[in-house]
Short mmCIF file of C-alpha atoms in Angstrom, two decimals:
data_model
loop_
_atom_site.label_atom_id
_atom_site.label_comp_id
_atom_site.label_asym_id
_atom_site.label_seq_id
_atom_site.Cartn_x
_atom_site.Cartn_y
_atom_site.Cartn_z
CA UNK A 1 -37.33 9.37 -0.88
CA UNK A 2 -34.79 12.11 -0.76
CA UNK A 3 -32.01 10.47 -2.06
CA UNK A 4 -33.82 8.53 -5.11
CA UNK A 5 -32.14 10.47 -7.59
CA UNK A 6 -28.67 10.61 -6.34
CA UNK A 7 -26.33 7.93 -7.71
CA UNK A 8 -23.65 6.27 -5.63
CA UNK A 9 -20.76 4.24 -7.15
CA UNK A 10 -19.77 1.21 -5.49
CA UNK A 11 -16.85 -0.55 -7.34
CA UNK A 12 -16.80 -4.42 -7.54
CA UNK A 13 -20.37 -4.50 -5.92
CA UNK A 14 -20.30 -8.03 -5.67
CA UNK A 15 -18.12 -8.84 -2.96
CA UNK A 16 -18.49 -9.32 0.77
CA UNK A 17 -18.17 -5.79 1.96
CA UNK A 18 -19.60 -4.17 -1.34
CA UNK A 19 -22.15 -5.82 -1.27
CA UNK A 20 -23.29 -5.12 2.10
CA UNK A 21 -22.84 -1.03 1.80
CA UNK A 22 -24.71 -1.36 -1.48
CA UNK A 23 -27.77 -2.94 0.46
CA UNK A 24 -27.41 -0.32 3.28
CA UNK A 25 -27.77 2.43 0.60
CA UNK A 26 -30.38 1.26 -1.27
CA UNK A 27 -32.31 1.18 2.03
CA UNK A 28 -31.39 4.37 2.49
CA UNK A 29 -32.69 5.63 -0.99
CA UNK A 30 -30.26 6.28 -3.47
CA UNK A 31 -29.57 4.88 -7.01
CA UNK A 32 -26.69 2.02 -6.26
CA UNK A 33 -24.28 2.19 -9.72
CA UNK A 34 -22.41 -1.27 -9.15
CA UNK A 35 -19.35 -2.29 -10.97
CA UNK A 36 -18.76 -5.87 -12.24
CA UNK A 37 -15.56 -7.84 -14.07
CA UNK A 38 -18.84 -9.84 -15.84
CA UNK A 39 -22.51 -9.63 -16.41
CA UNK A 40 -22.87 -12.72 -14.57
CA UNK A 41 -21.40 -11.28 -11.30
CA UNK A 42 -24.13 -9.24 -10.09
CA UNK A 43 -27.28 -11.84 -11.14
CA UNK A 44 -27.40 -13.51 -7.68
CA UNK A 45 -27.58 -9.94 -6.17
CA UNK A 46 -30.51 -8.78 -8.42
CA UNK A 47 -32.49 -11.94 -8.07
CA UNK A 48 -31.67 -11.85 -4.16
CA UNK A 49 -31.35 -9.39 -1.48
CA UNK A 50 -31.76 -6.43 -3.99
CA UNK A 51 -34.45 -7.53 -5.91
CA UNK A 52 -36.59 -5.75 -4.45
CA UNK A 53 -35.06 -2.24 -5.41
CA UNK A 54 -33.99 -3.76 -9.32
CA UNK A 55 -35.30 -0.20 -10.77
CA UNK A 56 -32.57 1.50 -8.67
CA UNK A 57 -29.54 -0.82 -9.24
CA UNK A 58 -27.59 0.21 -12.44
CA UNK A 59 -24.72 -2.33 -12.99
CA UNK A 60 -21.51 -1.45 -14.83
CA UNK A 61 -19.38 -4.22 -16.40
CA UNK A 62 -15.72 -3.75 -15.70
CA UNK A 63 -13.61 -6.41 -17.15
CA UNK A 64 -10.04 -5.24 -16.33
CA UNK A 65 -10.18 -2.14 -13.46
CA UNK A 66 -5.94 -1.69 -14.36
CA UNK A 67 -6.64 -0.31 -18.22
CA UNK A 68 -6.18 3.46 -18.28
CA UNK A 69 -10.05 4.66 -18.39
CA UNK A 70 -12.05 1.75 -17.23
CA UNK A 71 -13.87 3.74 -14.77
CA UNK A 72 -14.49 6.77 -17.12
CA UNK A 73 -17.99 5.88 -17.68
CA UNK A 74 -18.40 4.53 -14.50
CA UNK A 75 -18.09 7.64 -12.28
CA UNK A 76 -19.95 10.27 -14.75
CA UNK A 77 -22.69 11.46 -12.64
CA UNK A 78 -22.21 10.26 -9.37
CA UNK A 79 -22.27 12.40 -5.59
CA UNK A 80 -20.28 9.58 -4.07
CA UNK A 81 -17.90 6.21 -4.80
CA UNK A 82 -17.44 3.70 -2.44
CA UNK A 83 -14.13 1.98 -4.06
CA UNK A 84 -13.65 -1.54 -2.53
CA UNK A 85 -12.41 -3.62 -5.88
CA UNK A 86 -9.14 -4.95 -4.96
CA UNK A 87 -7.54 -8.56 -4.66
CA UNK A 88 -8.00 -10.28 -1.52
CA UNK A 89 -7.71 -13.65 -2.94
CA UNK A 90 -4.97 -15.51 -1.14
CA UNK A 91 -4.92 -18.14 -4.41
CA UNK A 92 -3.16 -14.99 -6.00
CA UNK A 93 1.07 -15.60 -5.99
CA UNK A 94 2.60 -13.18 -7.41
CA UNK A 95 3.31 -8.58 -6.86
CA UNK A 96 1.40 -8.35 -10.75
CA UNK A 97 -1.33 -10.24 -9.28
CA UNK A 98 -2.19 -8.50 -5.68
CA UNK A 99 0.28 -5.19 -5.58
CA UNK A 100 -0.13 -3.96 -8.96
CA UNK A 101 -4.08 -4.15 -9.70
CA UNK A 102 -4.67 -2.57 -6.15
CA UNK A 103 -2.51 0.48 -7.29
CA UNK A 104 -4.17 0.88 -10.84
CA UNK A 105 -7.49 0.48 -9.66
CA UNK A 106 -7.64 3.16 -7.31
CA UNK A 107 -5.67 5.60 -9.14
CA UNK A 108 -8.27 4.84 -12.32
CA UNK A 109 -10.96 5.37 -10.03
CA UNK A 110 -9.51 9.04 -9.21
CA UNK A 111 -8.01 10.22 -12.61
CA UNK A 112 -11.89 8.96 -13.88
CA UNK A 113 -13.31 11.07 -11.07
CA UNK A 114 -11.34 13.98 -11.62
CA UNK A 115 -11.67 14.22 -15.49
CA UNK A 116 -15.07 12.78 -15.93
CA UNK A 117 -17.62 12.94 -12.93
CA UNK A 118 -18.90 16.37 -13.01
CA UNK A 119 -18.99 18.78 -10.25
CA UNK A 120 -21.44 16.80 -8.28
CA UNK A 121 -19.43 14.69 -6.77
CA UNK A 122 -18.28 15.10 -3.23
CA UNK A 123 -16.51 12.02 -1.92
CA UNK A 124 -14.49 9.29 -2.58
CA UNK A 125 -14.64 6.72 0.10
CA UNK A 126 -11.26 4.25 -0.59
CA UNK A 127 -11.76 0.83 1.26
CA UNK A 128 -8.30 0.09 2.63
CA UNK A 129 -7.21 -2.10 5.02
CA UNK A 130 -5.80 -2.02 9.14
CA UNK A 131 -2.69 -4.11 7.04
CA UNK A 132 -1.82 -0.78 5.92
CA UNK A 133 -1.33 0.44 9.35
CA UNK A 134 -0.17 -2.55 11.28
CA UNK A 135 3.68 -3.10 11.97
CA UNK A 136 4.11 -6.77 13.59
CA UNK A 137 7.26 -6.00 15.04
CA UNK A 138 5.79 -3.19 16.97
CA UNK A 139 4.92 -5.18 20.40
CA UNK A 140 2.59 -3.60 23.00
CA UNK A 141 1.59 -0.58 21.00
CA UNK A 142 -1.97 1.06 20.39
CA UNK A 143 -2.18 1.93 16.45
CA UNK A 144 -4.03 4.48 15.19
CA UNK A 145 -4.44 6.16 12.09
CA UNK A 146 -1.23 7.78 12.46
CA UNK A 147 0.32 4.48 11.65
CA UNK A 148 1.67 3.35 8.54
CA UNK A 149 3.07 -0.50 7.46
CA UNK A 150 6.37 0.20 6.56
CA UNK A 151 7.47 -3.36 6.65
CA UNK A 152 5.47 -5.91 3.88
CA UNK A 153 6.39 -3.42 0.72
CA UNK A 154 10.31 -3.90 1.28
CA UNK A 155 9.80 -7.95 2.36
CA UNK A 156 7.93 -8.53 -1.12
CA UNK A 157 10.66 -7.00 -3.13
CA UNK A 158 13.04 -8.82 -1.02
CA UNK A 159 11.31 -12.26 -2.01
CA UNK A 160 10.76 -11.59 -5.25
CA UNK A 161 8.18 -14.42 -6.51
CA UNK A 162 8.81 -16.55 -3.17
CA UNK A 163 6.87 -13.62 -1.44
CA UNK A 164 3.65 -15.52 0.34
CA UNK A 165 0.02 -13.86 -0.12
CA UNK A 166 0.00 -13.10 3.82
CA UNK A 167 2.90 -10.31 2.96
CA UNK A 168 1.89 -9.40 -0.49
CA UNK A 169 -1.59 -8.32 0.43
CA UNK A 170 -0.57 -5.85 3.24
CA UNK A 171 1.67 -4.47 0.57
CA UNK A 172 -1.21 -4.12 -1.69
CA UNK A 173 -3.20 -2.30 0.65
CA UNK A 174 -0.40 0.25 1.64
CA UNK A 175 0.77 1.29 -1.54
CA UNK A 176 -2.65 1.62 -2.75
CA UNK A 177 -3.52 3.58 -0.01
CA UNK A 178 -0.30 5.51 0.02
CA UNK A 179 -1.03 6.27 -4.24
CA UNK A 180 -4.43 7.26 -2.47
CA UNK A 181 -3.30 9.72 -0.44
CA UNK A 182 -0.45 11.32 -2.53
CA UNK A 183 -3.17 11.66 -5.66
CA UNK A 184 -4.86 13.91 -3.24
CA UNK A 185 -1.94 16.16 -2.28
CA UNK A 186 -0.60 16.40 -5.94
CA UNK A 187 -4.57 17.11 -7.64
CA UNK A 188 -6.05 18.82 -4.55
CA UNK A 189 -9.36 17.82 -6.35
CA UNK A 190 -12.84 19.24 -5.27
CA UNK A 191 -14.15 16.39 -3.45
CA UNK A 192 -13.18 14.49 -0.49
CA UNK A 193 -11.41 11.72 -0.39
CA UNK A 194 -11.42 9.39 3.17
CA UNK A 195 -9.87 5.70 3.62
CA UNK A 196 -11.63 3.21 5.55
CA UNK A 197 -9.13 0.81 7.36
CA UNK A 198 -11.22 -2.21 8.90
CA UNK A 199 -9.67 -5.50 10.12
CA UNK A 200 -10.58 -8.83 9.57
CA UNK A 201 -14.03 -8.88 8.83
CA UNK A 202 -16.92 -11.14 9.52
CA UNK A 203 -20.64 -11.26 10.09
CA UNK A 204 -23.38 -12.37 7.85
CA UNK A 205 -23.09 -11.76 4.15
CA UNK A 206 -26.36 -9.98 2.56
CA UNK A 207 -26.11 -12.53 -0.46
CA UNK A 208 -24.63 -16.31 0.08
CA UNK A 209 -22.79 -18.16 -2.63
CA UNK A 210 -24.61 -21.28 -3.77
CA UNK A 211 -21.88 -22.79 -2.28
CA UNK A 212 -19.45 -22.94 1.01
CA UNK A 213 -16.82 -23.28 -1.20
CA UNK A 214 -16.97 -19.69 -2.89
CA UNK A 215 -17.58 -17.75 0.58
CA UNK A 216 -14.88 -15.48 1.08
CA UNK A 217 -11.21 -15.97 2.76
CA UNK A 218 -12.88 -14.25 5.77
CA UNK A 219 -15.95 -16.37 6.44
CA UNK A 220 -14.72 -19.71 4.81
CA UNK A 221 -12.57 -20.89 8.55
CA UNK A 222 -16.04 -20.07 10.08
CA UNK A 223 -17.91 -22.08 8.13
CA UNK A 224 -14.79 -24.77 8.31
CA UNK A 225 -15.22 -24.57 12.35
CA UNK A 226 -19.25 -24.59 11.85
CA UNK A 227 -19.52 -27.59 9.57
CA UNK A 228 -17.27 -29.72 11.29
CA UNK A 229 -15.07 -29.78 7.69
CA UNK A 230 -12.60 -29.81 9.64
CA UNK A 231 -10.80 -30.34 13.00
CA UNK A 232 -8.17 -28.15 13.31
CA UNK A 233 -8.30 -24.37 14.55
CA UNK A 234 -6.88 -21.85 12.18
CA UNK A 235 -4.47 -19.40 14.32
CA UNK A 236 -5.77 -16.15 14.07
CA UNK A 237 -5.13 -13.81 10.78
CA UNK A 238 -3.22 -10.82 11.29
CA UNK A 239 -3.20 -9.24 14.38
CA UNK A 240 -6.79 -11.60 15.10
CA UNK A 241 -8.41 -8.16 14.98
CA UNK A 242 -12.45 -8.29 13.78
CA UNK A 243 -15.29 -6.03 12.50
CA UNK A 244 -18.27 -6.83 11.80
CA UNK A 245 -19.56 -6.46 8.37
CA UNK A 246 -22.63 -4.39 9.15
CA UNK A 247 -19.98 -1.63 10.90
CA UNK A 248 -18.03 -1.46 8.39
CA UNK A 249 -20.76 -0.82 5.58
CA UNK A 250 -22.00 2.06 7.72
CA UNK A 251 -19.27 3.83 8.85
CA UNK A 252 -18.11 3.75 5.18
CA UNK A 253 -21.79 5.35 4.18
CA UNK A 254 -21.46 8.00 6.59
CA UNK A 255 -18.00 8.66 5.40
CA UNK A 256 -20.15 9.32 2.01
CA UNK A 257 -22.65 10.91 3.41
CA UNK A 258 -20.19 13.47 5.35
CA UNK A 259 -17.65 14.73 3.03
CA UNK A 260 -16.94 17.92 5.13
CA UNK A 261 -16.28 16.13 8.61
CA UNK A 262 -14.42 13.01 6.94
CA UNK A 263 -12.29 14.78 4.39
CA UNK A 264 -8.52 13.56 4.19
CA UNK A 265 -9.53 11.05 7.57
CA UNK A 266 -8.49 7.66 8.16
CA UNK A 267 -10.63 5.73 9.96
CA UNK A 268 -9.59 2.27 11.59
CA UNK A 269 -12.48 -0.09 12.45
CA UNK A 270 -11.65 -3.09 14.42
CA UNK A 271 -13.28 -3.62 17.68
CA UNK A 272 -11.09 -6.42 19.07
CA UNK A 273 -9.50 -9.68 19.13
CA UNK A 274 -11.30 -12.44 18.31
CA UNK A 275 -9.57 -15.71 17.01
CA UNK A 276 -10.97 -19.07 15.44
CA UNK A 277 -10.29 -20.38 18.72
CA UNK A 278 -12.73 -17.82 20.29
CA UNK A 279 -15.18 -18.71 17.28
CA UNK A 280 -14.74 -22.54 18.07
CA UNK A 281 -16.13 -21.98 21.62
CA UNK A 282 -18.80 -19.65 20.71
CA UNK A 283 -20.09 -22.19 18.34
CA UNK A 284 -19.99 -25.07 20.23
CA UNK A 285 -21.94 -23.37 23.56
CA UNK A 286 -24.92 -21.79 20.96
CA UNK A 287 -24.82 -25.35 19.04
CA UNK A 288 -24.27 -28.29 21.63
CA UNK A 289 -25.24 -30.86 19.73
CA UNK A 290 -23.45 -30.02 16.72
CA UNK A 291 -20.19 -32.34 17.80
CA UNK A 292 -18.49 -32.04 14.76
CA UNK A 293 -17.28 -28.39 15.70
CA UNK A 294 -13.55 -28.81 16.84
CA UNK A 295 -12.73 -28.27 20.15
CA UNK A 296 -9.23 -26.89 19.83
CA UNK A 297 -7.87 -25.50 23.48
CA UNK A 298 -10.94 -24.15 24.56
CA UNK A 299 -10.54 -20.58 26.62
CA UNK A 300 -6.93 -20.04 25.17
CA UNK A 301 -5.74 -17.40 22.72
CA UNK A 302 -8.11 -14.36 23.39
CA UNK A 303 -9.39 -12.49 25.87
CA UNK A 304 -12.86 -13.54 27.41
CA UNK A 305 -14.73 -10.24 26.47
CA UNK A 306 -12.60 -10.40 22.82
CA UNK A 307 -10.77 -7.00 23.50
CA UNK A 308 -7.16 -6.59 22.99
CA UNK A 309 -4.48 -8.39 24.81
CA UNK A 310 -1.68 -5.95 26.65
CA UNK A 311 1.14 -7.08 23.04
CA UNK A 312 -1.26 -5.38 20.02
CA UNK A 313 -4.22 -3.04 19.78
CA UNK A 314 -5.92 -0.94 17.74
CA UNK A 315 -7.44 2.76 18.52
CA UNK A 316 -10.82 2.71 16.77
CA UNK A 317 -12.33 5.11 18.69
CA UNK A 318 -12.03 7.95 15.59
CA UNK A 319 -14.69 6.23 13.83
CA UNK A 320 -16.77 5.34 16.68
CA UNK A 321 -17.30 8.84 18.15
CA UNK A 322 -17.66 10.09 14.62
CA UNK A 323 -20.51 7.97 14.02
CA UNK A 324 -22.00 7.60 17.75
CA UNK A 325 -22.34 3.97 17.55
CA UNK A 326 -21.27 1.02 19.00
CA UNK A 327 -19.80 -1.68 16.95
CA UNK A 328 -20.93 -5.17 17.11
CA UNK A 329 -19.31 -7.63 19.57
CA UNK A 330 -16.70 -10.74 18.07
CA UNK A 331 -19.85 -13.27 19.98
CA UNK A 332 -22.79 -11.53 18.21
CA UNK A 333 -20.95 -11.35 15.14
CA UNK A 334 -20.26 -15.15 14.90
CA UNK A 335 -23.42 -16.06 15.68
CA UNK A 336 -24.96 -14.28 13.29
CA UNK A 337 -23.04 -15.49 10.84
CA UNK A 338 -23.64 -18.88 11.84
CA UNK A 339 -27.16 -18.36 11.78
CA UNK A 340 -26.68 -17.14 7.63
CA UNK A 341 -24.76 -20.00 7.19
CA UNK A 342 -26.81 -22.68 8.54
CA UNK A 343 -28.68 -22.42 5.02
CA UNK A 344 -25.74 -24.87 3.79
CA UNK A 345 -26.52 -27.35 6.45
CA UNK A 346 -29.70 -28.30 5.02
CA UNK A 347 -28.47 -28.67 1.46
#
């Protein structure tokens, strides 16, 4: 293959999205360099859904991304890096917890790449967040990647360490972004640097936990709604705005793969709204005799083809016409995640 000697950094490999663009590009090739907080982390990974490409998989242990020089070693060597590590655990309370290790670990992941990759490199994809763009009080608006959050950064100060994880993360994701983008104008370095801005995203995960329990905050009301655990709808995160998994992975490949065109781009992906309520109904037409999934207020809270209601939307047709494809529809995506996470059923 073309690309079996070019390496590609993808930082905390082990995670939902990670996980999935490292798959895509070691179908496409290239030598996947994976970062890890623990050796542990990327085992299920290598004895799973990469297995079969083990002698191009080179895993880097990472135990705190927020030390200055943790990704020094990492980077050396690379064309590309993918950088998704970043708290997304809604467990996490406090600013030191979600704001600040979002901040250090992409500006380690740039001074690293600017100091120690080599001239090789040519792009620095930075997996951000449609939190960073999103303002809730903005009411029947189209966002695009012109928009900026300028509302969850000032609330978190406000609250101090009362501030909930549903305000601290889109603070997270802004400032990182914002440190991002502002490392760029200040070191004009010699590579690209593009943000990838997806909403809430779902679809099947390339590598299951061995148990429902560890899937991420993203999948676990699915599986909650699938199982029958329990028997109340979720309302919708965010904005209720989706990707699939599988779009989001390749769009942020070709951003890697395209320095020139994506170069200082933003790129939101979300396709829609679709809501657990939407997910509820899905599941219970493609499973009918699975009565344990809750039935909720069937037909309420989205529209019927899952695009965006007249109050919020998002503009993600940068990303689509850069790429020429079509992104995967809210009802494909949750059955196809069902279908992944039927394995639990049987266990």
């Amino acid at each position: 293959m073309l690309n079996d000697r070019k390496i590609i950094l993808v930082t905390g490999i082990n995670g939902f999205i990670a996980s999935r663009i490292g798959y895509d590009l070691l179908r496409k090739g290239y030598v996947l360099r994976g970062t890890v907080r623990s050796p542990h982390s990327a085992s299920a990974l290598l004895e799973g859904a990469y297995k079969q490409f083990a002698d191009r998989v080179q895993v880097v242990v990472i135990t705190d991304m927020t030390v200055p020089g943790a990704f020094d070693e990492a980077v050396k060597g690379v064309i590309a890096i993918i950088h998704t590590a970043s708290p997304i655990n809604y467990q996490l309370k406090s600013w030191d917890d979600f704001v600040t290790p979002a901040i250090k670990g992409a500006l380690g992941v740039l001074e690293a790449s600017l100091k120690h990759s080599g001239p090789q490199l040519e792009s620095i994809v930075m997996m951000s967040s449609d939190a960073a763009i999103r303002d809730p009080s903005r009411k029947n608006h189209t966002f695009t990647e012109d928009d900026w959050n300028s509302w969850a950064e000032p609330k978190a100060r406000e609250l101090g360490d009362e501030a909930p994880p549903y305000i601290l993360y889109p603070a997270s994701k802004t400032l990182a972004e914002r440190a991002f983008w502002h490392f760029s104008e200040e070191n004009k370095p010699h590579f690209s640097l593009t943000s990838v801005n997806p909403a809430i995203c779902i679809g099947p995960p390339i590598q299951l936990p061995p148990l429902p329990s560890a899937l991420n905050e993203t999948l676990k009301p699915i599986w909650e709604i699938f199982s029958g655990e329990t028997q109340t709808i979720r309302q919708a995160m965010g904005s209720g705005g989706y990707i699939d998994v599988r779009d989001v992975a390749a769009v942020s490949v070709w951003c890697a793969e395209h320095p020139q065109e994506a170069a200082g781009q933003r790129y939101i992906l979300a396709n829609g709204r679709g809501t657990f309520q939407a997910a509820a109904d899905i599941l219970r037409k493609a499973y009918p005799d699975r009565e344990s999934i809750p039935v909720g207020n069937p037909g309420c809270d989205y529209e019927v083809d899952y695009s965006w209601p007249a109050w919020t939307k998002f503009d993600s047709s940068k990303a689509a016409k850069a790429t020429g494809k079509a992104f995967i529809r809210y009802d494909q995506s949750i059955l196809d995640t069902a279908d992944a996470l039927k394995t639990y059923l049987s266990t």
